[in-house]
XYZ file of C-alpha atoms in Angstrom:
285
model
C -70.131 -52.260 20.569
C -67.208 -49.423 20.959
C -63.518 -50.950 21.192
C -62.433 -50.611 24.588
C -59.209 -49.184 25.667
C -55.975 -50.949 25.586
C -55.170 -51.361 29.107
C -51.288 -50.920 29.694
C -49.433 -52.080 32.740
C -47.244 -49.071 34.887
C -44.710 -51.372 34.078
C -44.881 -51.317 30.083
C -45.338 -47.232 30.441
C -42.472 -46.908 32.289
C -40.193 -48.744 29.679
C -41.807 -47.112 26.716
C -40.943 -43.498 28.846
C -37.254 -44.405 29.218
C -36.856 -45.780 25.514
C -38.319 -42.807 24.343
C -35.858 -40.526 26.379
C -32.914 -42.954 25.618
C -33.775 -42.494 21.837
C -34.288 -39.099 22.254
C -30.624 -38.379 24.024
C -29.111 -40.390 21.593
C -30.450 -38.567 18.884
C -29.219 -35.424 20.179
C -25.904 -36.332 21.113
C -25.968 -37.610 17.207
C -27.156 -34.036 15.837
C -24.332 -32.369 18.442
C -22.069 -34.654 16.749
C -23.025 -33.779 12.951
C -22.955 -30.057 13.842
C -19.561 -30.434 15.078
C -18.061 -32.297 12.068
C -20.115 -29.965 10.203
C -18.626 -26.558 11.878
C -15.399 -27.918 11.755
C -15.499 -28.930 7.800
C -16.678 -25.637 7.479
C -13.799 -24.055 9.406
C -11.577 -26.245 7.219
C -12.696 -25.030 4.206
C -12.723 -21.341 5.224
C -8.962 -21.519 6.213
C -8.128 -23.156 3.063
C -9.880 -20.511 1.121
C -7.816 -17.499 3.226
C -4.806 -19.053 2.498
C -5.337 -19.602 -1.218
C -6.638 -16.196 -1.160
C -3.715 -14.618 0.348
C -1.506 -16.545 -2.257
C -3.363 -16.089 -5.410
C -3.588 -12.040 -3.799
C -0.437 -10.906 -2.556
C -0.477 -7.311 -0.824
C 2.626 -6.547 -3.886
C 5.539 -8.300 -5.327
C 9.157 -8.103 -4.597
C 12.387 -9.104 -6.209
C 15.411 -9.037 -4.350
C 18.906 -8.857 -6.191
C 21.817 -10.198 -4.050
C 25.498 -11.363 -5.423
C 27.083 -14.499 -4.304
C 29.604 -14.524 -1.737
C 31.952 -11.438 -0.644
C 32.195 -9.688 2.156
C 28.530 -8.971 2.558
C 27.419 -12.826 2.018
C 26.460 -13.204 5.984
C 23.974 -9.847 6.016
C 22.580 -11.026 2.914
C 21.379 -14.673 4.295
C 20.434 -13.130 7.616
C 18.592 -10.509 5.368
C 16.600 -13.233 3.400
C 15.705 -15.465 6.553
C 14.387 -11.978 8.017
C 12.455 -11.005 4.401
C 11.229 -14.464 3.750
C 9.357 -14.720 7.418
C 8.347 -11.053 6.900
C 6.983 -11.848 3.495
C 4.812 -14.735 4.829
C 3.283 -12.890 7.620
C 2.899 -9.801 5.753
C 1.198 -11.520 3.037
C 3.236 -10.551 0.187
C 5.622 -12.638 -2.194
C 9.717 -12.284 -2.473
C 12.358 -13.696 -5.246
C 15.673 -13.465 -5.378
C 18.336 -13.131 -8.076
C 21.869 -13.002 -8.051
C 23.039 -10.909 -10.817
C 21.202 -8.300 -13.436
C 21.061 -10.691 -16.224
C 17.263 -11.328 -15.724
C 16.413 -7.443 -15.663
C 14.222 -6.338 -18.330
C 11.215 -3.889 -18.515
C 9.078 -6.593 -18.878
C 10.956 -8.618 -15.782
C 10.695 -5.998 -13.642
C 6.948 -5.265 -15.016
C 5.936 -8.335 -12.404
C 7.469 -6.535 -9.591
C 6.081 -3.547 -7.440
C 9.237 -3.104 -5.116
C 13.144 -3.598 -6.200
C 15.192 -4.481 -3.359
C 18.907 -3.910 -3.600
C 20.622 -6.273 -1.092
C 24.606 -5.513 -1.311
C 24.562 -5.084 -5.146
C 26.918 -2.796 -6.303
C 26.031 -0.540 -9.132
C 28.402 -1.271 -11.738
C 28.256 -4.993 -13.290
C 25.033 -3.903 -14.917
C 24.517 -4.918 -18.455
C 23.207 -2.235 -20.667
C 19.538 -3.556 -21.117
C 19.854 -3.893 -17.366
C 20.781 -0.287 -16.875
C 17.771 1.403 -19.059
C 15.322 -1.033 -17.606
C 16.066 -0.049 -14.094
C 16.115 3.700 -15.041
C 12.877 3.918 -16.767
C 11.140 1.596 -13.698
C 12.796 4.055 -11.226
C 12.360 7.401 -13.292
C 8.454 6.656 -14.169
C 7.574 5.182 -10.811
C 6.782 1.627 -11.835
C 7.853 0.210 -8.555
C 9.393 1.392 -5.392
C 13.009 1.084 -4.772
C 14.901 0.178 -1.110
C 18.855 -0.271 -1.129
C 21.157 -1.629 1.561
C 25.008 0.045 1.918
C 26.518 -1.040 -1.452
C 24.636 0.688 -4.160
C 26.654 3.946 -3.611
C 30.122 1.882 -4.049
C 29.800 4.316 -7.201
C 33.282 4.667 -9.021
C 35.504 2.723 -11.481
C 35.765 -0.903 -10.256
C 36.684 -4.506 -12.057
C 37.071 -2.206 -15.147
C 33.603 -0.909 -15.265
C 32.872 2.628 -15.687
C 30.709 4.651 -13.154
C 27.242 4.677 -14.076
C 26.164 8.338 -14.305
C 22.643 7.839 -14.229
C 22.947 5.838 -11.082
C 25.504 8.568 -9.310
C 22.378 11.127 -10.255
C 20.198 8.567 -8.876
C 22.371 8.559 -5.231
C 22.710 12.389 -5.537
C 25.507 13.013 -7.420
C 28.170 11.168 -5.140
C 31.134 9.008 -5.911
C 32.821 6.606 -3.555
C 35.683 7.744 -2.202
C 36.380 5.605 0.910
C 35.413 3.395 3.737
C 35.727 2.407 7.496
C 36.875 -1.289 7.639
C 36.195 -3.756 10.256
C 33.170 -1.840 11.757
C 32.649 1.553 13.704
C 30.105 2.527 16.120
C 28.349 5.807 15.650
C 25.420 7.661 16.911
C 22.819 8.086 14.439
C 20.219 10.812 14.298
C 16.978 11.254 12.756
C 16.394 14.618 11.013
C 12.835 13.822 9.726
C 10.769 12.076 12.258
C 7.831 12.813 10.345
C 8.557 10.807 6.856
C 6.776 7.260 7.480
C 9.926 5.341 7.059
C 10.732 6.848 10.501
C 7.820 5.695 12.493
C 8.755 4.295 15.650
C 12.474 4.707 15.208
C 14.314 6.371 17.909
C 14.899 9.718 16.996
C 18.895 9.274 18.139
C 20.801 5.655 18.798
C 23.797 3.962 18.032
C 24.664 1.568 15.060
C 27.343 0.158 13.351
C 28.522 -0.560 10.121
C 31.556 -0.288 7.560
C 30.602 3.385 6.615
C 31.317 4.854 3.394
C 32.806 8.003 2.402
C 31.576 10.416 -0.581
C 33.733 13.105 -2.656
C 30.721 15.200 -1.147
C 27.799 14.822 0.912
C 24.816 13.761 -1.319
C 22.535 16.216 0.995
C 21.839 19.115 -1.673
C 20.518 16.857 -4.026
C 18.260 14.288 -1.476
C 16.075 14.675 1.162
C 17.902 13.189 4.109
C 16.451 11.078 6.533
C 19.016 10.523 9.115
C 22.460 11.371 9.518
C 25.867 9.883 11.809
C 27.796 12.340 14.168
C 31.595 11.254 13.290
C 32.776 12.587 16.568
C 30.720 9.690 18.280
C 32.861 6.998 16.105
C 34.037 3.995 18.255
C 36.831 3.298 17.919
C 37.673 7.051 17.004
C 38.574 7.360 13.072
C 40.241 10.199 11.090
C 38.288 9.470 7.810
C 35.612 11.747 8.256
C 33.238 13.704 5.890
C 31.880 16.309 8.005
C 28.136 16.170 6.796
C 27.302 12.308 6.634
C 23.975 11.334 5.535
C 23.388 7.401 5.773
C 19.466 7.353 5.100
C 18.031 9.458 2.121
C 15.584 9.288 -0.766
C 15.772 10.667 -4.201
C 12.622 13.281 -4.537
C 13.458 13.869 -8.507
C 12.422 10.323 -9.462
C 8.751 9.137 -9.241
C 9.470 6.098 -7.695
C 9.326 5.730 -4.197
C 12.798 5.111 -3.181
C 15.256 4.553 0.263
C 18.632 4.347 0.422
C 19.912 2.439 3.947
C 23.851 2.594 4.457
C 23.393 0.218 7.058
C 23.587 -3.431 5.605
C 27.221 -4.813 6.460
C 26.548 -6.923 9.715
C 24.099 -9.711 10.075
C 23.396 -8.254 14.131
C 21.581 -5.285 12.625
C 18.307 -7.707 12.284
C 18.439 -8.150 16.096
C 18.563 -4.205 16.485
C 14.346 -2.967 16.630
C 15.106 0.339 15.094
C 16.879 -1.169 12.267
C 13.785 -3.928 11.479
C 11.759 -1.189 12.481
C 13.186 1.027 9.725
C 13.384 -1.560 7.024
C 9.801 -2.517 7.389
C 8.755 0.657 7.346
C 11.234 1.293 4.338
C 9.604 -1.850 2.553
C 5.939 -1.066 2.968
C 6.372 2.638 2.213
C 8.439 2.058 -1.085
C 6.142 -0.375 -1.997
C 3.392 2.080 -1.730
C 1.731 -0.096 0.881
C-alpha cells in the first residue's frame, strides 16, 4: 500500500515560509557583516603595508647641517618645521647635524642630498672638507645651500677654504646689509627646473651678502636682485648681484640660495616653490 502524502495545514506552511525567509534574511545580514569586516581588515593591511613600504623605501635620504643658536636660529627653526612636513608629505627622510664632526665619506654615502642650512664654510675639519669635496666633485649626492655658505674669508681664526670659494664661484665675502632689505628679484633662467612655478620677478627680503666680485663668470646664474630697488635704500652695492646660482663645473647637482635669514620666507609661495624645486632637482628626483 502506498504511503499517503503528509497533509500540511495552511497555517503550518505559512510558518515554514516565514521561518525560511527569516533565516535567509539573517544569513544575508551575517554574510554582509562578515564581508564588511573582511574588506575593512584588508584595507588596514594595505594601508599598513603601504606605510611600511614608504618608510622602508624613501625617495631619497637627506642630511641637513645647521649651527645651534646665532643670528639665523629663527630661520633654521622655521626651516626644520617646513622640511619635516615636506619629507613626510613627499616620502623622503631627513636627518640633522649641528657640526661637521660626523662628516666622512662613509657618512655621506648614506645620503643623496646635503642641505646646508646656514652653516658657514670655515669651522670644518680636514676630514670633513675632503669628504664634502669628494661628494660634490664626484656627484655622489646633490647640494642645496642657504645664505651662510658664502660667508667666505678668515673668520674666528679659520683660514678661508679655497676649494669652497671656488665651488661658490671664486668669491670672498666683503660686507652685508644688516637688518634686512627688500629688493626686486629677477629670474634669469626661467627654463631651469628649479624656477618652475616661480614668478619672473618678485620682491623678497634678506640681509644680502656682498662679495669682492660677482660669481657670474664662474657659475650659472638663475636669479639676481636689482640693487636700485633696495627698500630702504642702501649705499652698499655690488652692481651685478646674483643671489641664486648653480656651479656646472662639478658633477653634483647644486644650488646656492642667498635668501635664508628670516623665518617669514617660508610664508612666501615663491620662496617655498623655489626651495621645493631645488631640493628635488638636487636630489635627482
